[in-house]
Amino acid sequence: MDYRDPLFSVIMFFVIVLISVLVTIGLGKIREYLREKNLEEFLKDFEYIKIENLKLDEASIDALYLLAKAYEKEGDFEKSLKIYLWISKNIKSIEILKHIATLYYKAGFLEKAKKTAYQILSTKPREIETLKLLILIDEKLNNLQEIINVLEIFEELEISLAEEKAYALFKLALKKNCNIEFCEDVKSIDDIYKKYPFVEREYLKELFITDPKKAYETIPENKIYDYLDLYWNRNDIPKENKFLNILAAKHLMKCSIQAPFEIEVLKQTKKGFADLEFEYICSNCKKIFPLYSTRCPNCHDLFKQKLLVNIVEKKELQNIEF
C-alpha cells in the first residue's frame, strides 16, 4: 500500500491513537505503583518509633491533628496520611478513620479508601459522609451497581440524594439497563429529563450524538447561550429564529437582534478574526475549569458547572495530514 494512499493515512491514524492509549494506560499504572511505593517508604521512616510505648496526651494529638490538616491543605496527602495513621494506632476514632479514607481517595488509592470506608461502616453503618464517599470511590472504579446499593441505603434512611440518583439512572439508561427495581418508572433518558430537569446539559449532550435535530428543538429559547459550547463548532445549526444570532456570529447570515456581548463582538468583527473559547465555573465552590465535568472535581457536587464564554483570536488548523 502506497504511503500516499488515503486508506494508509487512516490506518496510521488509528495505529497512533491505539499506541497513545496503551502508553497512557501503562504510564497510569506505573504512576500508581510508584505512589504506592513512595507511601510505603514514607511510612517506613517512622518504623523505629515504638508506637505502642509512646504516650500521646490530648495536646500532642491536637497538635498532630493540626499538622495533618496543614499537610492536607497543601496537597501533601502522603505526609498527612502518615500522621493520621500514626494517631489511629493510638486512638480508636471514627473521625480519624474518615480523614484516612478521604485522603486515600484524594491520593488515588481507591481500594484502600474503600477498605477504610467499610471499616468505618462496620462500626457505624449509618455514617452519612462515609456512604457519600463510597459513591465517589465506586464512581471512579466504575462500579455502578455498588453505587445503586449505596443509594438504596439512603432511600431506606429517607435521605434524598436526587442528583446522585438521577446521575446513576442516566448511566443505566445509556447502557439500556433500566429494567431493575431501582429505576421505578424511568426507562429512558427522556424519562429522566422529564423527572429530573437539572440533567438538561447531559441530556442535550447525548442528543447531539444520537439525534441532533431533537437536540436543537429541545434547547429552550432562553437557554440558547447556556449550551452554546455543545453546538458552536457544529455545521448543522438550523436557521431558526432562536439561533439567528449564533448564525450571525458565525457570519452565515445577518441578524439585528441584540445578543450577549461576546456574540455581538463576533457579529461586528471580520470573519475569521475571532472565535469563542469556553470555560466552566462551579456554582457551588466557584472554581473555574477548562473542561466540563458533570461532577465538580473540587467540591464533588453534580450538575453545578455553568458555562463561561470568552473571545479569543481565531486559530485555524491547516495542512494537517495523518
XYZ file of N, CA, C and O in Angstrom, residues 199-279:
324
model
N -30.817 17.587 34.712
C -29.856 16.820 33.891
C -29.850 17.340 32.449
O -29.328 16.680 31.550
N -30.390 18.515 32.249
C -30.601 19.046 30.896
C -29.340 19.034 30.036
O -29.373 18.623 28.868
N -28.218 19.475 30.595
C -26.979 19.508 29.799
C -26.568 18.101 29.360
O -26.199 17.895 28.201
N -26.596 17.155 30.284
C -26.214 15.785 29.941
C -27.172 15.209 28.895
O -26.755 14.476 27.993
N -28.444 15.535 29.030
C -29.466 15.065 28.091
C -29.199 15.629 26.694
O -29.182 14.897 25.697
N -28.943 16.931 26.619
C -28.671 17.567 25.324
C -27.377 17.038 24.709
O -27.303 16.814 23.498
N -26.367 16.834 25.551
C -25.089 16.318 25.051
C -25.286 14.964 24.373
O -24.729 14.698 23.302
N -26.092 14.112 24.984
C -26.357 12.792 24.409
C -27.192 12.916 23.131
O -26.943 12.207 22.148
N -28.163 13.828 23.133
C -28.992 14.019 21.941
C -28.164 14.518 20.754
O -28.423 14.135 19.608
N -27.182 15.369 21.009
C -26.342 15.861 19.911
C -25.532 14.730 19.278
O -25.082 14.839 18.149
N -25.377 13.625 20.003
C -24.706 12.453 19.446
C -25.695 11.565 18.689
O -25.399 11.079 17.603
N -26.871 11.379 19.280
C -27.825 10.408 18.731
C -28.913 11.016 17.854
O -29.392 10.382 16.918
N -29.313 12.250 18.168
C -30.427 12.874 17.433
C -30.282 14.393 17.460
O -30.992 15.094 18.195
N -29.350 14.953 16.645
C -29.086 16.396 16.667
C -30.327 17.260 16.437
O -30.485 18.305 17.063
N -31.195 16.813 15.553
C -32.415 17.588 15.263
C -33.248 17.777 16.534
O -33.703 18.888 16.850
N -33.405 16.705 17.280
C -34.165 16.763 18.536
C -33.431 17.625 19.561
O -34.065 18.333 20.358
N -32.099 17.574 19.550
C -31.306 18.379 20.487
C -31.574 19.865 20.269
O -31.834 20.611 21.225
N -31.524 20.300 19.002
C -31.778 21.714 18.697
C -33.204 22.108 19.089
O -33.434 23.202 19.605
N -34.142 21.215 18.862
C -35.540 21.500 19.206
C -35.743 21.582 20.713
O -36.583 22.346 21.201
N -34.961 20.812 21.465
C -35.137 20.717 22.914
C -34.545 21.904 23.654
O -35.033 22.275 24.736
N -33.505 22.525 23.102
C -32.870 23.655 23.786
C -33.890 24.772 23.987
O -34.440 25.305 23.018
N -34.182 25.148 25.236
C -35.134 26.243 25.478
C -34.604 27.556 24.888
O -33.395 27.806 24.904
N -35.500 28.366 24.395
C -35.088 29.616 23.752
C -34.325 30.523 24.702
O -33.422 31.256 24.289
N -34.670 30.479 25.990
C -33.988 31.344 26.960
C -32.661 30.752 27.451
O -32.001 31.315 28.320
N -32.278 29.567 26.903
C -31.009 28.945 27.298
C -30.102 28.671 26.091
O -29.201 27.848 26.173
N -30.358 29.374 25.004
C -29.564 29.194 23.782
C -28.071 29.382 24.053
O -27.230 28.639 23.530
N -27.756 30.370 24.895
C -26.347 30.677 25.148
C -25.769 29.843 26.292
O -24.556 29.733 26.427
N -26.627 29.246 27.114
C -26.147 28.404 28.218
C -25.480 27.125 27.715
O -24.614 26.562 28.388
N -25.924 26.669 26.525
C -25.406 25.418 25.975
C -24.677 25.647 24.653
O -24.549 24.730 23.845
N -24.175 26.854 24.493
C -23.517 27.231 23.242
C -22.331 26.334 22.906
O -22.055 26.027 21.740
N -21.610 25.878 23.936
C -20.438 25.027 23.713
C -20.788 23.694 23.072
O -19.940 23.059 22.439
N -22.029 23.253 23.254
C -22.438 21.952 22.716
C -22.612 21.966 21.200
O -22.549 20.911 20.565
N -22.842 23.153 20.626
C -23.123 23.187 19.188
C -22.395 24.291 18.421
O -22.517 24.372 17.190
N -21.596 25.087 19.104
C -20.921 26.198 18.441
C -20.078 25.752 17.250
O -20.056 26.393 16.207
N -19.383 24.656 17.375
C -18.487 24.184 16.305
C -19.153 23.198 15.346
O -18.474 22.595 14.506
N -20.461 23.035 15.457
C -21.179 22.169 14.527
C -21.553 22.962 13.265
O -21.687 24.189 13.297
N -21.745 22.241 12.179
C -22.112 22.913 10.921
C -23.555 22.650 10.524
O -23.929 22.841 9.368
N -24.368 22.192 11.496
C -25.765 21.886 11.187
C -26.746 22.735 11.992
O -27.889 22.331 12.215
N -26.293 23.898 12.461
C -27.181 24.770 13.245
C -28.351 25.212 12.377
O -28.157 25.772 11.296
N -29.592 24.943 12.807
C -30.756 25.259 11.971
C -31.005 26.767 11.855
O -30.724 27.520 12.791
N -31.540 27.173 10.734
C -31.851 28.586 10.511
C -33.221 28.915 11.091
O -34.182 29.234 10.384
N -33.281 28.824 12.404
C -34.497 29.143 13.139
C -34.283 30.421 13.928
O -33.151 30.807 14.216
N -35.370 31.076 14.297
C -35.283 32.376 14.964
C -34.388 32.359 16.199
O -33.606 33.285 16.420
N -34.480 31.299 17.002
C -33.714 31.309 18.249
C -32.211 31.165 18.022
O -31.418 31.437 18.932
N -31.817 30.748 16.812
C -30.387 30.577 16.523
C -29.828 31.661 15.589
O -28.668 31.580 15.197
N -30.641 32.660 15.250
C -30.208 33.657 14.267
C -28.952 34.401 14.709
O -28.052 34.654 13.905
N -28.881 34.779 15.982
C -27.695 35.493 16.464
C -26.444 34.618 16.419
O -25.345 35.104 16.147
N -26.608 33.343 16.673
C -25.470 32.419 16.611
C -24.968 32.325 15.170
O -23.755 32.385 14.915
N -25.884 32.183 14.252
C -25.517 32.111 12.828
C -24.876 33.419 12.369
O -23.924 33.407 11.574
N -25.382 34.534 12.884
C -24.804 35.841 12.528
C -23.390 35.965 13.084
O -22.494 36.522 12.428
N -23.160 35.461 14.276
C -21.821 35.497 14.876
C -20.835 34.655 14.077
O -19.633 34.931 14.073
N -21.343 33.638 13.388
C -20.500 32.787 12.545
C -20.460 33.313 11.107
O -19.916 32.657 10.217
N -21.072 34.478 10.903
C -21.099 35.156 9.595
C -21.770 34.304 8.514
O -21.357 34.307 7.351
N -22.831 33.603 8.933
C -23.586 32.792 7.981
C -24.875 33.486 7.550
O -25.519 33.062 6.590
N -25.235 34.557 8.293
C -26.390 35.363 7.929
C -26.374 36.638 8.752
O -25.538 36.797 9.641
N -27.295 37.546 8.473
C -27.385 38.810 9.187
C -28.488 38.718 10.242
O -29.497 38.050 10.056
N -28.260 39.425 11.365
C -29.279 39.481 12.409
C -29.058 40.744 13.241
O -27.957 40.990 13.733
N -30.110 41.539 13.407
C -30.012 42.807 14.139
C -30.517 42.700 15.574
O -30.498 43.670 16.322
N -30.965 41.523 15.965
C -31.464 41.325 17.327
C -30.295 41.386 18.314
O -29.231 40.815 18.074
N -30.506 42.111 19.434
C -29.445 42.250 20.429
C -29.088 40.900 21.047
O -29.959 40.111 21.394
N -27.785 40.649 21.176
C -27.293 39.384 21.735
C -26.305 39.677 22.863
O -25.913 40.833 23.068
N -25.871 38.685 23.627
C -24.839 38.895 24.645
C -23.580 39.513 24.040
O -23.315 39.370 22.839
N -22.790 40.178 24.866
C -21.635 40.944 24.422
C -20.716 40.158 23.485
O -20.333 40.648 22.416
N -20.344 38.945 23.884
C -19.388 38.158 23.097
C -19.925 37.855 21.694
O -19.173 37.894 20.706
N -21.214 37.579 21.609
C -21.828 37.295 20.316
C -21.875 38.565 19.463
O -21.606 38.526 18.249
N -22.194 39.693 20.100
C -22.237 40.971 19.370
C -20.860 41.328 18.817
O -20.742 41.829 17.695
N -19.813 41.057 19.586
C -18.446 41.347 19.113
C -18.145 40.538 17.858
O -17.624 41.065 16.872
N -18.474 39.246 17.880
C -18.215 38.401 16.715
C -19.037 38.850 15.509
O -18.566 38.764 14.372
N -20.236 39.316 15.763
C -21.092 39.782 14.657
C -20.470 40.999 13.962
O -20.618 41.173 12.748
N -19.757 41.824 14.763
C -19.213 43.072 14.228
C -17.789 42.931 13.679
O -17.328 43.799 12.937
N -17.096 41.860 14.066
C -15.719 41.707 13.610
C -15.664 40.972 12.275
O -16.619 40.321 11.859
N -14.520 41.077 11.649
C -14.306 40.430 10.356
C -14.327 38.909 10.513
O -13.854 38.358 11.494
N -14.869 38.224 9.554
C -14.954 36.770 9.584
C -13.547 36.159 9.674
O -12.629 36.574 8.971
N -13.397 35.199 10.565
C -12.110 34.518 10.712
C -11.139 35.234 11.618
O -10.024 34.763 11.831
N -11.562 36.376 12.208
C -10.665 37.151 13.057
C -10.717 36.695 14.522
O -9.706 36.642 15.210
N -11.923 36.374 14.992
C -12.087 35.999 16.400
C -12.954 34.744 16.519
O -13.652 34.358 15.582
N -12.873 34.146 17.695
C -13.644 32.928 17.949
C -14.047 32.909 19.421
O -13.675 33.799 20.196
N -14.773 31.886 19.811
C -15.176 31.734 21.208
C -14.412 30.591 21.862
O -14.114 29.582 21.226
N -14.112 30.780 23.128
C -13.459 29.743 23.934
C -14.305 29.559 25.188
O -14.881 30.521 25.707
N -14.386 28.341 25.681
C -15.308 28.062 26.767
C -14.589 27.574 28.025
O -13.626 26.813 27.958
N -15.102 28.042 29.164
C -14.663 27.566 30.478
C -15.919 27.277 31.292
O -17.030 27.612 30.882
